[in-house]
Coordinates of N, CA and C in Angstrom, one line a residue:
Chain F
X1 N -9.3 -17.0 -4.7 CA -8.5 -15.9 -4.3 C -7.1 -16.5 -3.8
X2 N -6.5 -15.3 -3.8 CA -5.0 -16.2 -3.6 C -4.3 -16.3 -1.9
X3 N -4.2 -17.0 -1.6 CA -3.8 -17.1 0.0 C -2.2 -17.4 0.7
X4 N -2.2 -17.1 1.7 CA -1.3 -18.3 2.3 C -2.0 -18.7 3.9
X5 N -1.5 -20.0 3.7 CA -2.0 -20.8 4.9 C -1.3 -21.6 5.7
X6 N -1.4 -21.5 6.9 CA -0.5 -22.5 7.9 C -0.8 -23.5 8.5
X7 N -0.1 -24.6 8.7 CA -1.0 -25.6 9.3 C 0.5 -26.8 9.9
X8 N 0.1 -27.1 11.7 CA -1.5 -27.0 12.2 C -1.4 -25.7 12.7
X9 N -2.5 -25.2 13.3 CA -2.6 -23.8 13.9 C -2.4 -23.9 15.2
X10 N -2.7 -24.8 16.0 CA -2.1 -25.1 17.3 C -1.1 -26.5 17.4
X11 N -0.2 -26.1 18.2 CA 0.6 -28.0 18.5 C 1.2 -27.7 19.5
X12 N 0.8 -29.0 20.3 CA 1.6 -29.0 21.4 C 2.7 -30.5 21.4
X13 N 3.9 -30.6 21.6 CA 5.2 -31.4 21.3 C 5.6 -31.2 23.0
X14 N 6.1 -32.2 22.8 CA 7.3 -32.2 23.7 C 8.9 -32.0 23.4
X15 N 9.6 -31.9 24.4 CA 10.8 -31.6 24.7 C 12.0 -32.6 23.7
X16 N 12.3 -32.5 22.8 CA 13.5 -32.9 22.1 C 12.9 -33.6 20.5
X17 N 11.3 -33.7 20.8 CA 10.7 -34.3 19.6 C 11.2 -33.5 18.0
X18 N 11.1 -33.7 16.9 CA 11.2 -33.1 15.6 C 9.8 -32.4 15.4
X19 N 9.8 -31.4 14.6 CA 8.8 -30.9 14.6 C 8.6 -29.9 13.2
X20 N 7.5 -30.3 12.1 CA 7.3 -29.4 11.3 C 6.2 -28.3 10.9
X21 N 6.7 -27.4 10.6 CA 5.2 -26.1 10.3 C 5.2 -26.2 9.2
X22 N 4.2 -26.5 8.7 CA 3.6 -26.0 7.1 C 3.3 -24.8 6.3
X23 N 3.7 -24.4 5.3 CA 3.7 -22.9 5.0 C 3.1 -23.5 3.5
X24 N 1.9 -22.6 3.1 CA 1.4 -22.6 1.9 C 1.0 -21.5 1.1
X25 N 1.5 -20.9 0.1 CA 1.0 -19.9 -0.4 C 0.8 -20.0 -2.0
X26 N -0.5 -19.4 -2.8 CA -0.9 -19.5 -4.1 C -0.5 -18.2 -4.6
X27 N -0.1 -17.1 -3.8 CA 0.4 -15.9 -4.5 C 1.6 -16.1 -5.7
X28 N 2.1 -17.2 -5.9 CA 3.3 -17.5 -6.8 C 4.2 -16.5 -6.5
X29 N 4.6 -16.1 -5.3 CA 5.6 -15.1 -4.4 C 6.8 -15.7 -4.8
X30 N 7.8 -14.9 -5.1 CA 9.9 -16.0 -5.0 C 9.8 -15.6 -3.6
X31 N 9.6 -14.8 -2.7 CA 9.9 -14.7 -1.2 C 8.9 -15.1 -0.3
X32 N 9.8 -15.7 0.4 CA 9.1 -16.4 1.5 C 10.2 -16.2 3.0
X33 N 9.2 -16.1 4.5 CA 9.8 -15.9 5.5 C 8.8 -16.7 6.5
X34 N 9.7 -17.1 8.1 CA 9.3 -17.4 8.7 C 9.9 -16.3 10.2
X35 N 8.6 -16.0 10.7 CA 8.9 -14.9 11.7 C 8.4 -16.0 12.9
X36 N 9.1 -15.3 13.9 CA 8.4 -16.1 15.3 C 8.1 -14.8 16.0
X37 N 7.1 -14.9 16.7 CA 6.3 -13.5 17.6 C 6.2 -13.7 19.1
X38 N 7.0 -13.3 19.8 CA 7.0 -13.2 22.0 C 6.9 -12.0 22.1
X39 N 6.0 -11.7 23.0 CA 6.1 -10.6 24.2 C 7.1 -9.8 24.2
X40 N 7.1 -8.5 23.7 CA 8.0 -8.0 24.2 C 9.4 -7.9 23.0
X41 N 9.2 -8.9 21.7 CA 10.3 -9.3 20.6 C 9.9 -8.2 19.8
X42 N 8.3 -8.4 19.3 CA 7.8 -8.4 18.4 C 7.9 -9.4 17.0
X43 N 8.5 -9.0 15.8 CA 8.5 -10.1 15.3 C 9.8 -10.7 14.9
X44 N 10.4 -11.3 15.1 CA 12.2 -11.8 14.8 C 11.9 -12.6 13.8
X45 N 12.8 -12.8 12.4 CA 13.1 -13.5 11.5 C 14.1 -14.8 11.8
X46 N 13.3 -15.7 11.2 CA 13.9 -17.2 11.7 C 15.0 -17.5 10.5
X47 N 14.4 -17.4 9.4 CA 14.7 -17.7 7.8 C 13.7 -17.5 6.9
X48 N 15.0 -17.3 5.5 CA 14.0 -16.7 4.6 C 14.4 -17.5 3.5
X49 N 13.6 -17.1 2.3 CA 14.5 -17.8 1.1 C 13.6 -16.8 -0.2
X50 N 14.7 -16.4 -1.0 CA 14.1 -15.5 -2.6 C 14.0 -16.8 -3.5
X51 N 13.5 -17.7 -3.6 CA 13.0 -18.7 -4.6 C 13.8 -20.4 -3.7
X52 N 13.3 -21.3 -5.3 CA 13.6 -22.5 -4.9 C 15.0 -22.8 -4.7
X53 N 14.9 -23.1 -4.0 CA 16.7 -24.2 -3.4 C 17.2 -23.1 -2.9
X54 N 16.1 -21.5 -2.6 CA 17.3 -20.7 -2.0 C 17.1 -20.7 -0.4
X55 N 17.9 -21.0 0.4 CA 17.3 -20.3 2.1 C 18.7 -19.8 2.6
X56 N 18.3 -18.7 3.9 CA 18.7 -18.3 4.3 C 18.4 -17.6 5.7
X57 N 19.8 -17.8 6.5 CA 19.6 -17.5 7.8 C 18.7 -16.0 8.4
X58 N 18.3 -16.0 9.4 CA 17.9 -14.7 10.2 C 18.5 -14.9 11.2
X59 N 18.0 -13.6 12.0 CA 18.8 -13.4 13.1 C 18.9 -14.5 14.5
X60 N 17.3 -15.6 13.8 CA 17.4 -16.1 15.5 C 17.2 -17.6 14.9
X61 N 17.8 -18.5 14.2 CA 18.0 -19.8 13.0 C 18.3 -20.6 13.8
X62 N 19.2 -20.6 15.0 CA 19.6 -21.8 15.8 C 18.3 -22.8 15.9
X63 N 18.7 -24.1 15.5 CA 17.3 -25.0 16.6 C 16.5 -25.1 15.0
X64 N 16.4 -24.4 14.2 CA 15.8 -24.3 12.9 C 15.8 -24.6 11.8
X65 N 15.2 -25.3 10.7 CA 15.8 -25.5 9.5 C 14.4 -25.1 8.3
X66 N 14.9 -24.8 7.3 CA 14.0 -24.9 5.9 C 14.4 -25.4 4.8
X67 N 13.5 -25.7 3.9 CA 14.4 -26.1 2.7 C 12.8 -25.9 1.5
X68 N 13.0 -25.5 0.1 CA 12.9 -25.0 -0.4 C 12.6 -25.1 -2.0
X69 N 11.7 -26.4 -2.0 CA 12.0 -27.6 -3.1 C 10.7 -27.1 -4.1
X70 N 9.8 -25.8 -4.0 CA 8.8 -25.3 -4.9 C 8.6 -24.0 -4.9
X71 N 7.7 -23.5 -5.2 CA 7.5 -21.9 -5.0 C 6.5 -21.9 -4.1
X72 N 5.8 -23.0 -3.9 CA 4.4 -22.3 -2.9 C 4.8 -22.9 -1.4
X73 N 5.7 -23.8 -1.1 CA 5.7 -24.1 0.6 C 7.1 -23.7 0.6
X74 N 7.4 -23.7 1.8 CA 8.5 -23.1 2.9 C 7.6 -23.9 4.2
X75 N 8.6 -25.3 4.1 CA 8.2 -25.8 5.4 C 9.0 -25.6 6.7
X76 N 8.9 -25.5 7.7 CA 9.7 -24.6 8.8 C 10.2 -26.1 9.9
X77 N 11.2 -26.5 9.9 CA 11.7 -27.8 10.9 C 12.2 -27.4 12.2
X78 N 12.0 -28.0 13.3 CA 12.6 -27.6 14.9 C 12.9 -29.1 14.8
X79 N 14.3 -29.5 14.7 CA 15.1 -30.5 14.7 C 14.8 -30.8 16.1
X80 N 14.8 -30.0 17.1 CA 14.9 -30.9 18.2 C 14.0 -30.0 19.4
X81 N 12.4 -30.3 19.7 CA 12.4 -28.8 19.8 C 12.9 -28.5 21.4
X82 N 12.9 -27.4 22.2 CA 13.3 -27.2 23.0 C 11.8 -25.5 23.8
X83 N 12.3 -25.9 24.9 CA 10.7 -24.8 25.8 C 11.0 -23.8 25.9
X84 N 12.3 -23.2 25.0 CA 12.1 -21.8 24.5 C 11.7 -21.5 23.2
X85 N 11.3 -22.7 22.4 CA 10.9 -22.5 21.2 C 9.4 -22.5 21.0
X86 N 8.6 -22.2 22.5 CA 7.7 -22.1 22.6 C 7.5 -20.6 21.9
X87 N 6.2 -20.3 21.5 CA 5.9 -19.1 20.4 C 4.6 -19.2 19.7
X88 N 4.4 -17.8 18.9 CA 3.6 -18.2 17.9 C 4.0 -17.8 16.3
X89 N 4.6 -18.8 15.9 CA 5.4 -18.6 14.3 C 4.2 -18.5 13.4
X90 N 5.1 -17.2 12.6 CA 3.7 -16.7 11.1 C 4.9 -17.2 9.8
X91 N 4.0 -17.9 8.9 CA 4.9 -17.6 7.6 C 4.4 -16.6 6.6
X92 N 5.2 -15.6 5.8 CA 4.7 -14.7 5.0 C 5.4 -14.9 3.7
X93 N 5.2 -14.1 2.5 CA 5.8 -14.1 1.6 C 5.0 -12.8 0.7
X94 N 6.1 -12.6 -0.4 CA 6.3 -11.7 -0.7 C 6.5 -11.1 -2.5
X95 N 6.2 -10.3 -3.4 CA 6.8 -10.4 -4.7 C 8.3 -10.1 -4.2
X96 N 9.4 -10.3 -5.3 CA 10.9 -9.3 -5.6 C 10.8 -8.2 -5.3
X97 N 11.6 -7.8 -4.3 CA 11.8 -6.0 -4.3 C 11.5 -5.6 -2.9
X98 N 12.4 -4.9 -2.4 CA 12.3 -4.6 -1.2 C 11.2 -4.1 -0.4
X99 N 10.7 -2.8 -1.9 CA 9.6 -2.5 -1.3 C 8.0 -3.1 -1.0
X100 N 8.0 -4.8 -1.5 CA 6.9 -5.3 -1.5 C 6.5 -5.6 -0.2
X101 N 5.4 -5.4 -0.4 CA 4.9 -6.1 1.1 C 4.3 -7.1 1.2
X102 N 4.5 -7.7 2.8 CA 4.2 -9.2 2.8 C 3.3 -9.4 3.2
X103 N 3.0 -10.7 3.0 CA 1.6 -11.3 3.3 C 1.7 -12.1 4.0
X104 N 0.8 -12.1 5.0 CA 1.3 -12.8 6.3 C 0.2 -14.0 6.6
X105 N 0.7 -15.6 7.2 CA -0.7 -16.5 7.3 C -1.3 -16.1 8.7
X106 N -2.2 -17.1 9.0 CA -2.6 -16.6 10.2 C -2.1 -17.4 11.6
X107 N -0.6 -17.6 11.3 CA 0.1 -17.9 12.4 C 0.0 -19.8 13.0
X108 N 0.9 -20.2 13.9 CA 0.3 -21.3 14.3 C 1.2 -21.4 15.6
X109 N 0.6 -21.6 16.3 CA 1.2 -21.4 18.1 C 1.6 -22.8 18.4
X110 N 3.1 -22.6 19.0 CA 3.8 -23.8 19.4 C 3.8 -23.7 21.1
X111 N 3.7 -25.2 22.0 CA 3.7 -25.2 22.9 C 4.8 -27.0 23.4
X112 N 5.9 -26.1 23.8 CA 6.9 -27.7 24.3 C 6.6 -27.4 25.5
X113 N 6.6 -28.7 25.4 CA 6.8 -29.0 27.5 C 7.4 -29.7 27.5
Chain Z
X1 N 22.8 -1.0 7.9 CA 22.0 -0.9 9.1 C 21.0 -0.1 9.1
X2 N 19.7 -0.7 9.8 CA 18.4 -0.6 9.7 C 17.9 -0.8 11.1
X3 N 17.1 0.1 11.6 CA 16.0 -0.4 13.0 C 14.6 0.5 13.0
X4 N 13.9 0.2 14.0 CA 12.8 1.2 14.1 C 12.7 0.7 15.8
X5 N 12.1 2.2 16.4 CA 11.8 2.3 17.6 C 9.9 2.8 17.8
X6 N 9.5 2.1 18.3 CA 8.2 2.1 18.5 C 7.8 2.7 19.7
X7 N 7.9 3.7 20.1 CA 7.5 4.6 21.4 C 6.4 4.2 22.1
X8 N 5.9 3.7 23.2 CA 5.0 3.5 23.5 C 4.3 1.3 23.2
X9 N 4.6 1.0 24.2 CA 4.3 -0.4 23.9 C 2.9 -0.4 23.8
X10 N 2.1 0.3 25.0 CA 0.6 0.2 25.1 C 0.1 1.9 24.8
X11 N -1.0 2.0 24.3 CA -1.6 3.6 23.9 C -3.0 3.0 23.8
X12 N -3.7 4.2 25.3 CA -5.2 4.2 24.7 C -5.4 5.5 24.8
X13 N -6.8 4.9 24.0 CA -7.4 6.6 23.1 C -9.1 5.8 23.6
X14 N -9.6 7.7 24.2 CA -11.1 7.1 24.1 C -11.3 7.2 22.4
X15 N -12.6 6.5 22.2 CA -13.5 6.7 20.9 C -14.1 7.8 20.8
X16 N -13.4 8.0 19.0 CA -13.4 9.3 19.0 C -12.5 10.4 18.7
X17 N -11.3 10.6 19.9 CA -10.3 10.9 19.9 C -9.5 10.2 18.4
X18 N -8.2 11.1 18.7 CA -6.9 11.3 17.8 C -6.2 9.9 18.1
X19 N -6.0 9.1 17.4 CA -5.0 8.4 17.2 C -3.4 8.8 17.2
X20 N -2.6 8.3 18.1 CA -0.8 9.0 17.2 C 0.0 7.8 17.8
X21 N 0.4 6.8 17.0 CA 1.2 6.0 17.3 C 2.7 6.3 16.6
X22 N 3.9 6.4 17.7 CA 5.1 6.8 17.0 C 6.1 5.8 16.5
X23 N 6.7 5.7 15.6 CA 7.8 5.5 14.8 C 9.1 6.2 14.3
X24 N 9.7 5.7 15.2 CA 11.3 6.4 14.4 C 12.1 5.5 13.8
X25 N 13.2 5.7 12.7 CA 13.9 4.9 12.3 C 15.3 4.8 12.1
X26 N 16.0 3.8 11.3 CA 17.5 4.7 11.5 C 17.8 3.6 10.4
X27 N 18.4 4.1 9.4 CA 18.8 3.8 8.2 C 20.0 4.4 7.3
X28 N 20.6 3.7 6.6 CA 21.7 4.0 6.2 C 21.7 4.6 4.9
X29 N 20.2 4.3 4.1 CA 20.0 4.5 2.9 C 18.9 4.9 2.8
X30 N 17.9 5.8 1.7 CA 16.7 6.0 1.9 C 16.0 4.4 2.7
X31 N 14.4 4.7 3.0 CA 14.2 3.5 3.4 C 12.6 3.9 3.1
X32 N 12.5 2.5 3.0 CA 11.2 1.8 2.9 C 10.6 1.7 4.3
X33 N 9.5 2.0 4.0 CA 8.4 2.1 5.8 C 7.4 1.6 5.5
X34 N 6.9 0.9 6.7 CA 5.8 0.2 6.8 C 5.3 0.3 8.0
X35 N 4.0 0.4 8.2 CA 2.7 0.0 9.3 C 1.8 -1.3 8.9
X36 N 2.0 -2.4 9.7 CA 1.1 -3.2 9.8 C -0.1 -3.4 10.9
X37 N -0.7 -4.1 10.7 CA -1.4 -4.2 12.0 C -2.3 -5.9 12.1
X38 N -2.4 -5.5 13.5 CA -2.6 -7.2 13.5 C -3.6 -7.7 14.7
X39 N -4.7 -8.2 14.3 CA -6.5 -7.9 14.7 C -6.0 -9.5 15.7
X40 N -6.2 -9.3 16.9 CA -6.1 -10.9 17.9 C -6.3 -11.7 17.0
X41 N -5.8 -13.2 16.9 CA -5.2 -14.4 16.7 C -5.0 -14.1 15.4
X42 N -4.6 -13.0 14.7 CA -4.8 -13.1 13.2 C -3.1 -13.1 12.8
X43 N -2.9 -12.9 11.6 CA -1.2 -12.5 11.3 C -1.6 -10.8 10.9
X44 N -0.3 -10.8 10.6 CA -0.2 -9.0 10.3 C -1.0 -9.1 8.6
X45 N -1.2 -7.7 8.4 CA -1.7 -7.0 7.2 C -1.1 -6.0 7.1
X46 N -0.7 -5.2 6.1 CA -0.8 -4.1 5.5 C -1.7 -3.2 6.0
X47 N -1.2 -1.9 6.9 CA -1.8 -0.7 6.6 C -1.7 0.4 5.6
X48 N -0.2 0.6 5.4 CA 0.3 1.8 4.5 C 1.5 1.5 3.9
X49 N 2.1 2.2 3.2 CA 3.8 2.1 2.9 C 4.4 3.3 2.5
X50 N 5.5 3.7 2.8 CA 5.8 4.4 1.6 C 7.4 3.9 1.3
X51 N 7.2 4.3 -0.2 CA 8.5 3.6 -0.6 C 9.1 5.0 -1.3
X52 N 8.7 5.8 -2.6 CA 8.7 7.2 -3.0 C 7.6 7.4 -2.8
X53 N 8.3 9.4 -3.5 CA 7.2 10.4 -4.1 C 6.4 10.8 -2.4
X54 N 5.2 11.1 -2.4 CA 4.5 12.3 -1.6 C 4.9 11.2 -0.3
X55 N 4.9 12.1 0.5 CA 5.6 11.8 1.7 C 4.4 11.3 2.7
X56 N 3.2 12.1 2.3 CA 1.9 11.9 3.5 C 1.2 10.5 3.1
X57 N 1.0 9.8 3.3 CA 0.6 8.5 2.9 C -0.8 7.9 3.2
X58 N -1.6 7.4 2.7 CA -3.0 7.1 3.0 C -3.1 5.8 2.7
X59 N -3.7 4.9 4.6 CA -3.9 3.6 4.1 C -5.4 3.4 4.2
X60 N -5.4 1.8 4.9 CA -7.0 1.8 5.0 C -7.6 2.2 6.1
X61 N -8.9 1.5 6.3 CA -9.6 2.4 7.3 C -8.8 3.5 8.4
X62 N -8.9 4.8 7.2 CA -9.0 6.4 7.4 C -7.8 6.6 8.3
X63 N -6.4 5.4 8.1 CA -5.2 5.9 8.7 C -4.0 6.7 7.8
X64 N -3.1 7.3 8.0 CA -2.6 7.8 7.7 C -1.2 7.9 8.4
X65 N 0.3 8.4 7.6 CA 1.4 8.9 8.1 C 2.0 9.3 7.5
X66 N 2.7 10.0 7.5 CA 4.2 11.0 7.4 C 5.6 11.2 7.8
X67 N 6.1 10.8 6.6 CA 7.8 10.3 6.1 C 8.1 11.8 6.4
X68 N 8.7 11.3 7.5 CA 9.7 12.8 7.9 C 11.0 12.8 8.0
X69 N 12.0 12.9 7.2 CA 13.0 12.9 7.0 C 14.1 13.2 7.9
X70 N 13.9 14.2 8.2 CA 14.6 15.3 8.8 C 14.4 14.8 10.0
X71 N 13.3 14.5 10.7 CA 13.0 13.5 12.2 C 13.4 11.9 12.3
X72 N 13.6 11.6 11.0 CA 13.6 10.2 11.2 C 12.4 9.3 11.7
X73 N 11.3 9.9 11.3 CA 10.2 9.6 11.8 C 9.2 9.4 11.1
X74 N 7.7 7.7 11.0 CA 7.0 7.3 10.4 C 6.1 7.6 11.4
X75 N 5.2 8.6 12.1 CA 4.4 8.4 13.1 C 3.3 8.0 12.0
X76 N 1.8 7.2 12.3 CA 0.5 6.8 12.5 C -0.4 7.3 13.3
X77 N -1.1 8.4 12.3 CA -2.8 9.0 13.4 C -3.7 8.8 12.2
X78 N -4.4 8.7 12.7 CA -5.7 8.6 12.7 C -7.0 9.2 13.2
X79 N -7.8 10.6 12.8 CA -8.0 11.6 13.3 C -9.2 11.3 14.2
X80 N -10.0 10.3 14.2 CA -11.3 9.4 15.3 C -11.0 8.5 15.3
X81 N -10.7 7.9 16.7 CA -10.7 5.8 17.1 C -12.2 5.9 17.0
X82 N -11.6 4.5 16.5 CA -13.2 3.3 16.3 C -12.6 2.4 17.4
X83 N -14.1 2.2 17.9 CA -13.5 0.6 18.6 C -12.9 -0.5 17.5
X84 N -13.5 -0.9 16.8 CA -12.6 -2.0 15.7 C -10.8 -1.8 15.9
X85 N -10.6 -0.3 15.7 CA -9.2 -0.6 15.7 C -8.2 -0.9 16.9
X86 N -9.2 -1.0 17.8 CA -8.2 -2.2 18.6 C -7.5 -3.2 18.0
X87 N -6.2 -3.2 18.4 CA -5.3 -4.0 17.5 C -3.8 -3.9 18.4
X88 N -3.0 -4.6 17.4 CA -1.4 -4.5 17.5 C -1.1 -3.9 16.4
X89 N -0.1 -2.7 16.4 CA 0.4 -2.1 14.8 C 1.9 -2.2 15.2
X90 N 2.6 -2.6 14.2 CA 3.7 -3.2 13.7 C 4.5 -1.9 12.4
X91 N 5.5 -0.7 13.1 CA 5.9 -0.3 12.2 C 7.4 -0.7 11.6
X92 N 7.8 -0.8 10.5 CA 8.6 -2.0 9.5 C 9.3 -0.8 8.5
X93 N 10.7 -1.1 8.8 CA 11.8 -0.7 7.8 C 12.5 -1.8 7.1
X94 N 12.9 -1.3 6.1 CA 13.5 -1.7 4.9 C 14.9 -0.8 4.3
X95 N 15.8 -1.3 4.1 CA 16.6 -0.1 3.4 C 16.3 -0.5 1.9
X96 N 16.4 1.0 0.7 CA 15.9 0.7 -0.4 C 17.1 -0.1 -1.1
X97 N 18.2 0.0 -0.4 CA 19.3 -0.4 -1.7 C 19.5 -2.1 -1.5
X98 N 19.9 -2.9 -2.5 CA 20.2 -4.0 -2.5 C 19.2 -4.9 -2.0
X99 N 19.5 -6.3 -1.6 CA 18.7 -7.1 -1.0 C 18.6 -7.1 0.1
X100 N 17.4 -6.5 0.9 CA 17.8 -6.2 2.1 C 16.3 -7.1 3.0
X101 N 16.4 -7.3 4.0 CA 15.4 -7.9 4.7 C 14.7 -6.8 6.3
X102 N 14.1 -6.6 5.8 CA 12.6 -6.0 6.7 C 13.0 -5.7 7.8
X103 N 13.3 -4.9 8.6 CA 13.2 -5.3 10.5 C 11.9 -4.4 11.0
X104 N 10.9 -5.4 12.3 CA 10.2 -4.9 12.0 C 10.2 -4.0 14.1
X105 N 9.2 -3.4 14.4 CA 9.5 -2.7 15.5 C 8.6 -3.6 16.5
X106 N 8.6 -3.3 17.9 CA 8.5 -4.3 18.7 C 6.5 -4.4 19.0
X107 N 6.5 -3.5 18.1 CA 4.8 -3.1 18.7 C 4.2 -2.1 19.3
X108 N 3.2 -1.9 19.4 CA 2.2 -0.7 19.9 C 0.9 -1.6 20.2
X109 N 0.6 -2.0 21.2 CA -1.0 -1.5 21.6 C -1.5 -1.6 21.6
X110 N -2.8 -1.1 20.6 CA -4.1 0.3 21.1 C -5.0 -0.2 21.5
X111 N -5.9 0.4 22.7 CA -6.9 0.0 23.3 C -7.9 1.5 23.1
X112 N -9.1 1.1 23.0 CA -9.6 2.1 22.4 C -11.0 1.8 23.6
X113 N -11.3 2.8 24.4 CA -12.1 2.9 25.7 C -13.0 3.8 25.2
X114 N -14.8 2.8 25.0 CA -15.5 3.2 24.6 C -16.3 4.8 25.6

């Protein structure tokens, strides 16, 4: 069956370390997103990208990076992380077209100190 | 421009009872709607959508909503809580035109008091 998967599902980092989330999906989706989820946000868009070599910002990208070198990962980078980047980030993805809907992994909870 | 307002952060219902979780939206162009929902430590799923055509919509377990134009409004009921659907539901606009990206609303909730 076709999935997406995140990994690790928990990490705990410290303060200024590099840090990457793994995003995997077999749906052969061109869209892919990374949401981060707080209290109170609900879900904010980090970045997205509609196929390979494509990415693009969202609303909350500071501190963030992706890049975009297949169809099946979208790996999510915290260049430097920082203890408001504490959270629990989901990656999803999607067919073409507005109206598709996404498919969401089962999240992986970040904790800086 | 696109948003949704999720009325109500927390809603309980005994079991049994009427479900109504509200959604309004605000869009510049028809729009695309969505209800997700999202079971503790899990990610979101898919409850319903509507994109065209009949307005009243039927997802899974025995939820439902209605594209109200005129209100601006995606509410979600559900005519008996189960305990199961305790959850977080997530309703999600889209504008239909161009490439546009999802915004989704801040949450709902539901606690379901056996």
């Amino acid at each position: 069956d076709a999935e997406i998967t995140q990994s690790p599902r928990h990490k705990i980092t410290e303060t200024g370390r590099q840090v990457t989330l793994a995003c995997h999906q077999t749906w052969n989706h061109n869209n892919m997103f990374w949401y981060r989820q707080d209290l109170g946000h609900g879900l904010r868009l980090i970045h997205y990208s509609y196929g390979v070599h494509d990415t693009n910002k969202g609303e909350v990208s500071d501190g963030y990076s992706v890049s975009r070198s297949n169809t099946e990962d979208l790996p999510l980078t915290l260049e430097s992380a920082a203890s408001s980047q504490t959270s629990v980030y989901f990656c999803a993805s999607s067919f073409s077209g507005n109206q598709e809907t996404q498919y969401f992994g089962p999240g992986t909870r970040l904790l800086v100190l | 421009a696109q948003s949704v307002t999720q009325l109500g952060s927390h809603v309980s219902v005994s079991e049994g009872a009427l479900v109504l979780l509200r959604c309004n939206y605000s869009s510049s162009v028809p729009p695309y709607l969505f209800w997700y929902v999202q079971y503790p430590n899990q990610g979101l799923q898919l409850l319903l959508k509507y994109t065209t055509g009949a307005t009243l919509v039927k997802g899974i377990n025995g939820f439902e909503a209605e594209f109200k134009k005129s209100e601006t409004s995606f509410h979600l009921t559900k005519p008996s809580a189960h305990m199961s659907d305790a959850a977080e539901y997530f309703c999600a606009v889209v504008n239909s035109g161009g490439y546009q990206k999802v915004t989704f609303g801040t949450g709902t909730k539901l606690q379901v008091i056996p």
